[in-house]
């Protein structure tokens, strides 16, 4: 049961106060001779496309390292989101992830031409279809989450933020490791890697990951498991030191996952009077599904990446090339039940094939010079093939033109798109004084998009008329094309009064291209493009280390103004998603991250955000209703995470290890109309065990969602019900990790 808001606030404030009060706590401990021996570990990131300490980067960025990812058993970005300020993650199905950072995100990419608001990158290679083409997380050096527009030097121009996954690289000395985690739901997570030299100049690394578990839900009609998983991934990397000044890195990866699909379950819509058609006729158990149809979610991904680095005197030339492929097949019933009792049992069968080719050439000056610069050109070619078939049956009476006519039948959308994106970018930095730096940059982006879209009605009624479920009203074939261009500048001023403090202010802009609807009712609507959206952001930040590096406090204040914000609005009558441009939106807020080493064996941390996100001017294009002043969907007013990590030496060979983190997010609305909402909820994760002090092995008990919190990751309001998809239940088990 959720605690009252006042109680949750007191818990959050108390946890933050504990972290903020670390100096007093630390003073009561015995301070070792070498205080640096328990300073907080420095994190290296590439948020500005060069390696530097995270505390020296004038950007709001969070990072999770390799060991943290392994010990927390993180295999998907959704498991990262809850621990990062201003980051929320929901999902419609296996192909449609919904990431929001600082109130900016995309609900569903159901159009072949749609761009995500949050960019996903693997070794700097952009992945345009997060659901279909992103491999599982494994054997990474780190994950970086950049908040705010990334419209200058960070690869593809993105409007809301970026997820940058950096894979572990080959080592010049032999290294190997493996882990095995087993738990309830017959879960198994096995990982392993081997790394080392092949010759004096060539080294290699190979890693493999396998994850499986039984279903978290059950289809009671077909007696089948749902939300189960079986996934295997592999990656190989070669690193060739061609000479003292040249290096080539080649990486290849592939993955395959299969599942019984997402189990949708209806609950009563508290905003609609009375009861809906579904809820009086099904169990209250949220882990049940009543569809009479087979459902599944299968995905395959692969990729090739090449990175060539050449030091030319005081200059560095970097050529980056990458090819990403993804193929997804899913089938799911939108109402989660047959008809009757639902007035329709619309079942979507979707297929998506993605190919993205990236090429980038960068030239950078010596980063140690007073005047520094970076410039380059960027090219991205994306091909997306997408099919969506809606097979619906309704028990309602009636013929053509009746309610049944919109809820019964069979139709199919077949689309293929081609996007070519060009970018020219550059940034200069100048040390006005030794501790004061001005940075100015910009990118000019051109997106050229074309679409070949066909809509077909496949069902024939007994009277000879075509029957098509909403929204399709007529068959059509369209081939529109259009290009959009935008210049996105950035200006930043950073001041370092000493080596441990960074104060910065930044003005940045971002851009997301336009496109066409994925499921339009007729040719006229299908031909009408929605416009690009642009974001202008101001950010003021402080990054500071205190007490000889034992306490770290990072703070960011931001304001983002949107023009032509692309808003996804669910039409619960025609059961489709409409993308339209809201005239204006304003998002402003604050973020904090605090981490302190209380003793050599105890680390406490806290992070969170407070966001005010509103539509300034937005009229619902379906109903003509004004949503001015409404909160932006999928954006809680506040969220926070508190955590503790223990590594206590038992003797000279053995340590007691434990960690726990509790993440909470306030209520949020599922749509811009601000009616259907998700109440605030929290999740507790943790582990406890023993490990060798030389790092050779560890044995832990682990748990996720330990309190078995029931929360939803998707809601479709429909005819008096909220058809819901629920997050994973409590999972727990044991993990053994070994290192050579």
XYZ file of C-alpha atoms in Angstrom:
740
model
C 0.000 0.000 0.000
C 1.323 3.476 -0.858
C 2.322 5.650 2.108
C 0.621 9.084 2.486
C 2.317 11.892 0.593
C 3.396 13.637 3.806
C 5.070 10.436 5.041
C 6.830 9.857 1.738
C 8.059 13.450 1.694
C 9.407 13.114 5.238
C 11.207 9.904 4.283
C 12.683 11.535 1.180
C 13.755 14.687 3.033
C 15.222 12.632 5.869
C 17.226 10.521 3.425
C 18.536 13.609 1.667
C 19.371 15.184 5.002
C 21.351 12.096 6.005
C 23.340 12.315 2.779
C 23.813 16.077 3.131
C 24.918 15.638 6.734
C 27.722 13.257 5.891
C 30.512 15.544 7.160
C 29.222 15.259 10.741
C 28.806 11.503 10.441
C 32.225 11.069 8.912
C 33.922 13.065 11.637
C 32.797 10.493 14.172
C 34.655 7.737 12.342
C 38.294 6.957 12.572
C 39.944 8.737 9.644
C 42.662 6.655 7.981
C 46.118 8.073 7.487
C 45.547 8.356 3.757
C 42.172 10.089 3.406
C 42.289 9.662 -0.364
C 42.049 5.904 0.185
C 38.294 6.225 0.524
C 37.552 9.137 -1.740
C 34.636 8.596 -4.126
C 35.798 6.898 -7.291
C 36.155 9.223 -10.264
C 33.954 8.382 -13.248
C 35.198 8.924 -16.796
C 32.601 9.788 -19.436
C 32.516 10.786 -23.103
C 29.549 13.155 -22.881
C 31.442 15.684 -25.036
C 32.894 13.046 -27.353
C 36.195 12.949 -25.501
C 37.235 11.168 -22.335
C 37.101 13.358 -19.234
C 36.064 13.193 -15.600
C 32.312 13.473 -15.144
C 32.840 16.261 -12.578
C 34.582 18.342 -15.263
C 31.702 18.144 -17.760
C 29.415 21.232 -17.841
C 26.367 19.097 -18.549
C 23.749 17.259 -16.486
C 24.947 13.667 -16.882
C 24.603 10.527 -14.762
C 26.621 7.357 -15.196
C 26.585 3.740 -14.030
C 29.804 1.724 -14.234
C 30.478 -1.900 -15.162
C 30.488 -3.317 -11.635
C 27.286 -1.527 -10.676
C 25.529 -2.800 -13.792
C 26.653 -6.374 -13.097
C 25.827 -6.527 -9.413
C 22.391 -4.968 -9.913
C 21.675 -7.471 -12.722
C 20.765 -4.666 -15.115
C 19.976 -5.901 -18.631
C 17.620 -3.175 -19.917
C 17.424 0.622 -19.914
C 14.120 0.456 -18.009
C 16.105 -0.727 -14.971
C 18.398 2.315 -15.235
C 15.650 4.932 -15.491
C 14.414 4.732 -11.899
C 17.867 5.662 -10.570
C 18.396 8.744 -12.777
C 16.842 12.162 -12.018
C 14.017 13.276 -14.349
C 13.992 9.905 -16.181
C 10.843 7.772 -16.531
C 10.355 4.642 -18.603
C 7.119 2.968 -19.697
C 6.349 0.515 -22.467
C 3.392 -0.242 -24.716
C 4.818 -3.518 -26.011
C 8.163 -5.042 -26.934
C 8.628 -2.681 -29.912
C 7.398 0.546 -28.367
C 9.398 1.794 -25.388
C 8.418 5.144 -23.895
C 11.359 7.081 -22.441
C 10.871 10.556 -20.981
C 13.629 12.833 -19.663
C 12.691 16.210 -18.166
C 9.168 15.822 -19.535
C 10.365 15.186 -23.092
C 9.679 11.860 -24.772
C 7.747 9.807 -27.309
C 4.769 7.644 -26.403
C 4.820 5.215 -29.328
C 6.807 5.055 -32.556
C 3.962 3.506 -34.518
C 4.939 5.416 -37.661
C 7.805 4.325 -39.885
C 8.896 7.983 -40.082
C 8.777 8.802 -36.347
C 11.919 9.864 -34.467
C 12.415 9.242 -30.743
C 12.848 12.260 -28.487
C 15.484 10.419 -26.434
C 18.412 9.148 -28.486
C 19.915 5.705 -27.828
C 23.574 5.184 -28.769
C 25.828 2.126 -28.616
C 29.503 3.095 -28.851
C 28.356 6.423 -30.350
C 26.243 4.679 -33.026
C 22.666 5.939 -33.093
C 19.825 3.381 -32.834
C 16.690 4.936 -34.267
C 14.186 2.238 -33.248
C 14.769 1.622 -29.563
C 12.365 -1.340 -29.360
C 13.306 -3.284 -32.465
C 17.058 -2.727 -32.700
C 18.566 -2.284 -29.209
C 20.418 -5.308 -27.804
C 20.301 -6.228 -24.111
C 22.700 -4.526 -21.700
C 25.736 -6.692 -20.993
C 29.519 -6.371 -20.697
C 29.434 -2.587 -20.746
C 32.089 -0.256 -19.437
C 29.356 2.196 -18.438
C 26.023 3.804 -19.314
C 25.775 7.576 -19.539
C 22.446 9.420 -19.366
C 22.625 12.979 -20.713
C 19.680 15.189 -19.801
C 18.465 18.023 -21.986
C 18.864 18.777 -25.722
C 21.942 17.303 -27.400
C 21.950 19.292 -30.597
C 25.607 20.118 -31.207
C 28.376 17.523 -31.148
C 26.638 14.441 -29.745
C 26.012 12.422 -32.896
C 22.397 12.511 -34.074
C 20.541 15.664 -33.097
C 18.175 14.736 -30.239
C 15.731 16.999 -28.478
C 15.308 15.541 -24.993
C 18.412 13.631 -23.939
C 20.674 10.733 -24.814
C 21.442 7.230 -23.508
C 25.038 6.391 -24.333
C 26.119 2.766 -23.825
C 29.871 2.155 -23.948
C 30.998 -1.447 -24.396
C 33.974 -2.917 -22.557
C 37.124 -2.956 -24.692
C 39.864 -5.595 -25.137
C 42.749 -5.561 -22.681
C 46.468 -6.056 -23.285
C 46.597 -8.549 -20.427
C 44.478 -11.683 -20.075
C 41.226 -11.114 -18.214
C 38.101 -13.228 -17.798
C 34.974 -13.284 -15.695
C 31.583 -14.929 -15.372
C 28.456 -14.757 -13.266
C 25.373 -16.887 -12.747
C 22.177 -15.640 -11.110
C 19.170 -17.859 -10.467
C 15.878 -17.022 -8.794
C 12.113 -17.345 -8.615
C 10.075 -17.667 -11.812
C 12.845 -20.148 -12.786
C 14.998 -17.161 -13.699
C 18.540 -17.532 -14.944
C 21.001 -14.829 -15.942
C 24.394 -16.045 -17.130
C 27.183 -13.767 -18.360
C 30.806 -14.256 -19.246
C 33.715 -12.618 -21.040
C 37.280 -13.362 -22.077
C 39.758 -10.624 -23.014
C 43.436 -10.518 -23.864
C 46.192 -10.106 -26.451
C 46.383 -11.974 -29.728
C 49.721 -10.397 -30.652
C 51.802 -7.408 -29.587
C 49.478 -5.062 -31.448
C 46.147 -6.875 -31.522
C 43.865 -7.731 -28.623
C 40.357 -9.174 -28.524
C 37.345 -9.537 -26.276
C 34.305 -11.773 -26.529
C 31.278 -11.658 -24.232
C 28.036 -13.602 -24.032
C 24.789 -13.105 -22.149
C 21.820 -15.423 -21.635
C 18.675 -14.538 -19.701
C 15.472 -16.463 -19.193
C 12.541 -16.593 -16.805
C 9.015 -17.991 -16.646
C 6.028 -15.767 -17.243
C 4.964 -13.098 -14.784
C 1.407 -13.423 -16.154
C -0.902 -16.146 -17.448
C -3.418 -16.326 -20.291
C -6.255 -18.236 -18.616
C -8.135 -18.824 -21.883
C -5.248 -20.449 -23.765
C -3.401 -21.673 -20.647
C -0.197 -19.994 -21.840
C 2.565 -18.068 -20.085
C 2.992 -14.397 -20.865
C 5.733 -11.905 -20.009
C 8.250 -14.730 -20.008
C 11.642 -14.315 -21.673
C 14.429 -16.224 -23.350
C 17.245 -14.032 -24.637
C 20.785 -14.649 -25.864
C 23.347 -12.040 -26.948
C 26.979 -12.132 -28.018
C 29.576 -9.480 -28.796
C 33.134 -9.625 -30.114
C 35.665 -6.783 -30.322
C 39.089 -6.508 -31.960
C 41.482 -3.688 -31.127
C 44.477 -3.120 -33.431
C 47.220 -0.674 -32.472
C 48.368 -0.056 -36.032
C 51.131 2.265 -34.869
C 51.906 4.639 -32.042
C 49.472 7.125 -33.589
C 46.815 4.911 -35.207
C 44.232 2.620 -33.681
C 41.355 0.614 -35.178
C 38.509 -0.912 -33.150
C 36.040 -3.360 -34.733
C 32.948 -4.627 -32.908
C 30.252 -7.092 -33.963
C 27.214 -8.109 -31.923
C 23.986 -10.073 -32.256
C 21.033 -10.901 -30.031
C 17.778 -12.858 -30.123
C 14.869 -12.796 -27.684
C 11.513 -14.576 -27.541
C 8.543 -13.993 -25.255
C 4.862 -14.782 -24.875
C 4.213 -11.059 -25.139
C 2.692 -8.414 -22.903
C -0.321 -9.335 -20.762
C -2.884 -6.529 -20.754
C -5.456 -6.609 -17.975
C -8.396 -4.222 -17.554
C -9.263 -2.378 -14.350
C -12.172 -0.018 -13.787
C -11.614 3.543 -15.020
C -12.294 5.798 -12.006
C -12.975 8.726 -14.349
C -15.905 7.007 -16.107
C -19.299 6.542 -14.413
C -20.383 2.992 -13.627
C -18.395 0.017 -14.877
C -16.891 -0.811 -18.225
C -17.679 -3.811 -20.369
C -14.638 -5.807 -19.278
C -13.975 -5.542 -15.542
C -17.235 -7.126 -14.243
C -16.427 -10.282 -16.201
C -12.796 -11.003 -15.297
C -10.726 -11.792 -12.235
C -9.204 -9.024 -10.125
C -5.820 -10.714 -10.516
C -3.703 -8.224 -12.538
C -1.412 -11.021 -13.708
C -4.131 -12.592 -15.880
C -5.020 -12.150 -19.543
C -8.165 -13.400 -21.284
C -7.398 -13.168 -24.984
C -8.471 -16.120 -27.159
C -5.620 -15.368 -29.573
C -1.960 -16.310 -29.601
C 0.312 -13.473 -28.450
C 4.081 -13.153 -28.707
C 7.039 -10.772 -28.836
C 10.181 -11.801 -30.721
C 13.199 -9.687 -31.615
C 16.577 -10.061 -33.336
C 19.314 -7.421 -33.484
C 22.790 -7.215 -34.979
C 25.431 -4.590 -35.500
C 28.891 -3.782 -36.854
C 30.969 -0.829 -35.664
C 34.338 0.462 -36.820
C 36.271 3.262 -35.126
C 39.526 4.586 -36.574
C 41.625 7.045 -34.530
C 44.690 8.870 -35.847
C 46.798 11.320 -33.869
C 48.263 13.827 -36.314
C 50.610 15.969 -34.300
C 48.394 18.055 -32.041
C 45.256 16.968 -33.897
C 43.068 13.878 -33.614
C 41.133 12.468 -36.562
C 38.290 10.065 -35.782
C 36.257 8.157 -38.331
C 33.242 6.278 -37.045
C 31.085 3.875 -39.056
C 28.279 1.675 -37.836
C 25.521 -0.531 -39.152
C 22.587 -1.448 -36.880
C 19.846 -3.914 -37.789
C 16.744 -4.918 -35.897
C 13.735 -7.084 -36.641
C 10.714 -7.429 -34.372
C 7.543 -9.520 -34.547
C 4.806 -9.023 -31.969
C 1.142 -9.834 -31.485
C -0.989 -8.438 -28.684
C -4.642 -7.919 -27.848
C -5.381 -4.292 -27.004
C -8.231 -5.045 -24.594
C -6.557 -8.120 -23.089
C -9.795 -10.111 -23.449
C -12.112 -11.522 -26.099
C -15.435 -10.158 -27.323
C -17.635 -10.609 -25.374
C -17.200 -9.272 -22.727
C -15.189 -6.532 -24.472
C -17.089 -4.717 -27.194
C -14.098 -5.526 -29.424
C -11.084 -7.787 -29.128
C -8.812 -5.832 -31.456
C -5.578 -7.800 -31.868
C -2.539 -6.147 -33.447
C 0.056 -8.171 -35.346
C 3.071 -5.949 -35.945
C 6.337 -6.379 -37.782
C 9.218 -3.939 -37.941
C 12.545 -4.099 -39.739
C 15.160 -1.395 -39.114
C 18.490 -0.676 -40.767
C 20.602 2.301 -39.764
C 23.924 3.253 -41.349
C 26.027 5.864 -39.547
C 29.186 7.596 -40.751
C 30.939 10.409 -38.926
C 34.248 12.184 -39.427
C 35.615 14.382 -36.634
C 38.739 16.479 -36.295
C 39.733 17.644 -32.826
C 42.504 19.859 -31.508
C 44.713 19.172 -28.498
C 42.362 19.245 -25.452
C 45.151 20.718 -23.283
C 45.464 23.922 -25.307
C 43.939 27.212 -24.202
C 41.996 27.418 -27.456
C 40.358 24.099 -28.318
C 38.013 23.087 -31.077
C 36.191 20.170 -32.629
C 34.451 19.931 -35.986
C 32.985 17.248 -38.196
C 30.373 15.951 -40.568
C 27.661 13.395 -39.842
C 25.614 11.092 -42.090
C 22.763 8.770 -41.149
C 20.730 6.605 -43.509
C 17.721 4.808 -42.008
C 15.370 2.341 -43.657
C 12.282 1.252 -41.734
C 9.742 -1.320 -42.871
C 6.661 -1.600 -40.710
C 3.421 -3.577 -40.924
C 0.497 -3.466 -38.525
C -2.554 -5.674 -38.930
C -5.642 -5.084 -36.805
C -7.921 -8.117 -36.578
C -11.022 -7.257 -34.560
C -14.272 -8.973 -33.649
C -17.273 -7.391 -31.950
C -20.412 -8.999 -30.540
C -22.441 -5.830 -31.154
C -25.219 -5.985 -33.775
C -25.307 -3.820 -36.888
C -24.002 -3.460 -40.396
C -22.165 -0.774 -42.424
C -22.129 2.593 -40.665
C -22.965 1.098 -37.272
C -20.843 1.051 -34.126
C -19.971 -2.544 -34.912
C -18.630 -1.457 -38.292
C -15.886 0.534 -36.528
C -14.991 -2.296 -34.138
C -15.147 -5.376 -36.370
C -13.127 -6.522 -39.367
C -9.574 -6.790 -40.556
C -7.177 -4.195 -41.964
C -3.472 -3.751 -42.548
C -1.037 -0.842 -42.784
C 2.134 -1.457 -44.772
C 4.772 1.266 -44.699
C 8.396 1.699 -45.641
C 10.359 4.859 -45.048
C 13.765 6.172 -45.970
C 15.444 8.913 -43.970
C 18.709 10.592 -44.822
C 20.086 12.914 -42.172
C 23.082 15.176 -42.754
C 24.861 17.228 -40.138
C 27.744 19.686 -40.024
C 28.887 20.627 -36.547
C 31.587 22.376 -34.611
C 32.455 23.701 -31.181
C 35.188 25.930 -29.845
C 36.367 26.383 -26.272
C 38.498 29.256 -25.041
C 40.012 29.710 -21.592
C 39.306 33.378 -20.948
C 41.228 32.890 -17.733
C 42.830 29.717 -16.348
C 39.619 28.958 -14.454
C 37.014 30.514 -16.781
C 36.062 28.907 -20.102
C 33.658 29.929 -22.840
C 32.289 27.288 -25.227
C 30.334 28.056 -28.409
C 29.050 25.435 -30.808
C 26.396 24.618 -33.348
C 25.061 22.034 -35.746
C 23.182 22.402 -38.993
C 20.930 19.398 -39.616
C 18.939 18.410 -42.682
C 16.478 15.510 -42.594
C 15.173 14.184 -45.895
C 12.286 11.741 -45.430
C 10.159 9.756 -47.839
C 7.310 7.359 -47.128
C 5.563 4.642 -49.079
C 2.405 3.777 -47.144
C -0.443 1.481 -48.108
C -3.658 0.748 -46.197
C -5.718 -2.330 -47.048
C -9.127 -3.576 -45.893
C -8.989 -7.369 -45.714
C -12.429 -8.439 -44.460
C -15.645 -8.853 -46.416
C -19.000 -8.820 -44.642
C -21.918 -11.175 -45.399
C -23.610 -8.409 -47.376
C -20.567 -7.983 -49.625
C -19.401 -4.758 -47.966
C -15.865 -4.237 -46.748
C -15.519 -4.273 -42.974
C -12.638 -2.402 -41.354
C -11.983 -1.694 -37.681
C -11.179 1.885 -36.726
C -9.449 3.997 -37.672
C -9.227 2.916 -41.317
C -12.159 4.191 -43.405
C -10.818 3.676 -46.929
C -7.992 1.963 -48.746
C -5.192 4.194 -49.967
C -1.613 4.283 -51.226
C 0.484 7.412 -50.674
C 4.126 8.322 -51.361
C 4.857 11.685 -49.693
C 8.334 13.129 -49.172
C 9.646 16.217 -47.447
C 12.812 17.665 -45.969
C 13.384 19.779 -42.872
C 16.456 21.736 -41.762
C 17.428 23.373 -38.492
C 20.418 25.127 -36.922
C 20.888 24.309 -33.235
C 23.452 26.430 -31.350
C 24.916 26.003 -27.875
C 26.744 28.460 -25.610
C 28.233 27.566 -22.225
C 30.319 29.343 -19.618
C 32.156 27.309 -16.992
C 34.038 28.514 -13.941
C 36.340 26.440 -11.740
C 37.290 28.380 -8.596
C 39.388 25.340 -7.612
C 40.000 21.764 -8.720
C 36.991 20.448 -6.796
C 34.231 22.855 -7.871
C 32.660 23.524 -11.263
C 29.968 26.145 -11.840
C 28.430 26.361 -15.297
C 25.662 28.026 -17.236
C 24.521 26.794 -20.635
C 22.126 27.716 -23.406
C 21.388 24.804 -25.761
C 18.900 23.826 -28.434
C 17.665 20.563 -29.909
C 15.539 19.430 -32.820
C 13.399 16.442 -33.813
C 12.258 15.966 -37.404
C 8.692 15.792 -38.672
C 6.858 12.831 -40.167
C 3.509 11.243 -40.994
C 0.885 9.306 -39.034
C 1.363 5.583 -38.621
C -2.330 4.674 -38.789
C -4.436 7.302 -40.529
C -8.145 6.846 -41.366
C -7.921 8.063 -44.968
C -5.535 9.326 -47.636
C -5.997 12.992 -46.740
C -4.949 12.435 -43.106
C -2.136 10.101 -44.139
C -0.666 12.715 -46.511
C -0.633 15.476 -43.903
C 2.764 15.745 -42.225
C 3.310 16.899 -38.678
C 6.088 19.460 -38.206
C 9.439 19.158 -36.404
C 9.697 20.218 -32.788
C 12.454 22.399 -31.354
C 13.623 22.888 -27.777
C 15.488 25.788 -26.233
C 17.031 25.094 -22.844
C 18.793 27.151 -20.175
C 20.720 25.298 -17.501
C 22.657 26.391 -14.431
C 24.731 23.778 -12.646
C 27.103 23.137 -9.764
C 29.396 20.125 -9.428
C 31.503 19.910 -6.289
C 33.650 17.481 -4.317
C 34.208 18.090 -0.607
C 36.146 16.563 2.315
C 39.074 15.363 0.216
C 36.736 13.782 -2.308
C 34.550 11.900 0.197
C 31.410 13.969 -0.471
C 30.037 14.845 -3.901
C 27.135 17.231 -4.573
C 25.791 17.976 -8.038
C 22.900 20.353 -8.718
C 21.221 21.489 -11.948
C 18.458 24.047 -12.515
C 16.846 24.083 -15.958
C 14.157 25.653 -18.105
C 13.095 24.294 -21.500
C 10.820 26.100 -23.956
C 9.239 24.014 -26.716
C 7.852 25.141 -30.026
C 5.590 22.878 -32.080
C 5.936 20.134 -29.479
C 4.925 16.792 -30.999
C 2.269 15.317 -28.707
C 0.985 11.765 -29.029
C -2.709 11.595 -28.172
C -4.534 8.292 -27.823
C -7.886 8.310 -29.601
C -9.760 5.779 -27.457
C -12.673 5.769 -29.919
C -10.727 4.838 -33.040
C -8.094 2.976 -30.950
C -5.166 4.688 -32.584
C -2.455 7.202 -31.765
C -2.535 10.660 -33.341
C 0.595 12.841 -33.432
C -0.029 16.584 -33.508
C 2.006 19.717 -32.827
C 1.230 21.536 -29.592
C 1.916 25.227 -30.066
C 3.980 25.744 -26.931
C 5.153 24.010 -23.756
C 7.285 25.058 -20.793
C 9.313 22.719 -18.576
C 11.384 23.891 -15.642
C 12.846 22.171 -12.642
C 15.762 21.166 -10.456
C 17.871 18.014 -10.134
C 20.316 16.894 -7.479
C 22.791 14.058 -6.948
C 24.579 13.575 -3.609
C 27.060 10.848 -2.761
C 29.168 10.452 0.347
C 31.722 7.979 1.663
C 30.842 7.922 5.376
C 33.522 5.370 6.231
C 35.899 3.298 4.114
C 33.182 0.629 4.000
C 29.915 2.644 3.832
C 28.683 4.849 0.975
C 25.356 6.705 1.002
C 23.771 8.455 -1.956
C 20.605 10.281 -2.956
C 19.320 11.816 -6.174
C 16.106 13.282 -7.432
C 14.241 15.907 -9.405
C 11.395 18.392 -9.099
C 9.699 19.325 -12.390
C 6.963 21.739 -13.402
C 5.956 20.744 -16.938
C 2.919 22.317 -18.621
C 1.382 22.759 -22.042
C 1.239 26.504 -22.616
C -0.998 26.294 -25.654
C -2.452 23.028 -26.904
C -5.859 22.197 -28.371
C -6.870 18.573 -28.844
C -7.154 18.133 -32.644
C -9.672 15.287 -32.194
C -12.168 16.992 -29.892
C -11.265 20.697 -30.010
C -10.676 20.765 -26.237
C -8.033 23.103 -24.821
C -5.334 21.538 -22.661
C -3.652 24.843 -21.844
C -2.085 24.625 -18.389
C -2.316 20.823 -18.228
C 0.684 18.849 -17.005
C 2.753 17.111 -19.643
C 2.102 13.393 -19.765
C 4.438 10.763 -18.278
C 6.150 13.391 -16.101
C 5.860 13.128 -12.290
C 6.225 16.333 -10.327
C 9.000 14.790 -8.270
C 11.001 11.592 -7.985
C 13.956 10.484 -5.898
C 16.312 7.601 -5.151
C 18.162 6.879 -1.909
C 20.822 4.185 -1.681
C 23.400 2.635 0.620
C 26.375 0.450 -0.245
C 28.436 -1.591 2.243
C 31.791 -3.293 1.690
C 33.002 -4.253 5.186
C 36.189 -6.320 5.662
C 35.562 -9.368 7.861
C 39.201 -10.432 7.773
C 42.169 -10.039 5.441
C 40.543 -12.310 2.823
C 36.783 -11.851 3.112
C 34.339 -8.911 2.993
C 30.682 -8.519 3.852
C 28.881 -6.739 0.991
C 25.388 -5.286 0.825
C 23.509 -2.604 -1.061
C 19.973 -1.257 -1.201
C 18.250 1.410 -3.242
C 14.723 2.768 -2.971
C 13.270 4.764 -5.870
C 10.015 6.697 -5.739
C 8.095 8.653 -8.355
C 5.088 10.856 -7.733
C 1.795 10.465 -9.590
C 1.769 11.166 -13.308
C -0.845 11.460 -16.046
C -0.963 9.042 -18.962
C -2.230 11.615 -21.459
C -2.430 15.387 -22.012
C -6.107 15.436 -21.008
C -4.930 14.798 -17.394
C -7.671 12.307 -16.497
C -6.161 8.814 -16.364
C -3.253 8.783 -13.970
C -0.777 6.540 -12.184
C -0.513 7.059 -8.444
C 2.922 7.535 -6.932
C 4.832 4.366 -6.107
C 8.248 3.203 -4.965
C 10.477 0.207 -5.530
C 13.065 -1.343 -3.223
C 15.977 -3.335 -4.648
C 18.931 -4.833 -2.821
C 21.572 -7.505 -2.335
C 23.551 -9.012 0.560
C 26.451 -11.448 0.601
C 30.176 -12.048 0.877
C 33.113 -11.472 -1.472
C 36.846 -12.069 -1.561
C 38.899 -8.965 -0.944
C 40.997 -9.608 -4.047
C 37.867 -9.360 -6.211
C 38.097 -12.957 -7.430
C 34.597 -14.028 -6.368
C 31.349 -12.910 -4.742
C 28.189 -14.687 -3.568
C 25.040 -12.646 -2.948
C 21.326 -12.902 -2.362
C 19.480 -10.358 -4.503
C 15.972 -8.954 -4.711
C 14.061 -6.601 -7.011
C 10.809 -4.876 -6.156
C 11.198 -6.487 -2.754
C 7.925 -5.056 -1.401
C 6.051 -6.441 -4.450
C 4.732 -3.010 -5.421
C 1.956 -3.164 -8.014
C 2.400 -0.458 -10.645
C 1.534 0.055 -14.296
C 3.809 0.734 -17.242
C 1.031 1.333 -19.783
C -2.637 2.350 -19.737
C -5.200 2.459 -22.568
C -8.518 4.044 -21.500
C -11.328 2.213 -23.317
C -15.113 2.219 -22.833
C -15.085 2.694 -19.053
C -12.006 0.572 -18.358
C -8.278 1.189 -18.117
C -6.588 -1.612 -20.033
C -3.301 -1.857 -18.160
C 0.120 -3.405 -18.443
C 1.792 -4.011 -15.087
C 5.455 -3.870 -14.134
C 7.431 -6.902 -12.989
C 6.493 -8.426 -9.603
C 8.906 -9.240 -6.762
C 11.867 -11.270 -7.967
C 14.725 -12.675 -5.898
C 17.513 -15.218 -6.021
C 21.208 -15.895 -5.596
C 24.182 -14.777 -7.708
C 27.723 -16.126 -7.980
C 30.355 -14.007 -9.717
C 33.943 -15.046 -10.453
C 36.891 -13.174 -11.959
C 40.196 -14.558 -13.191
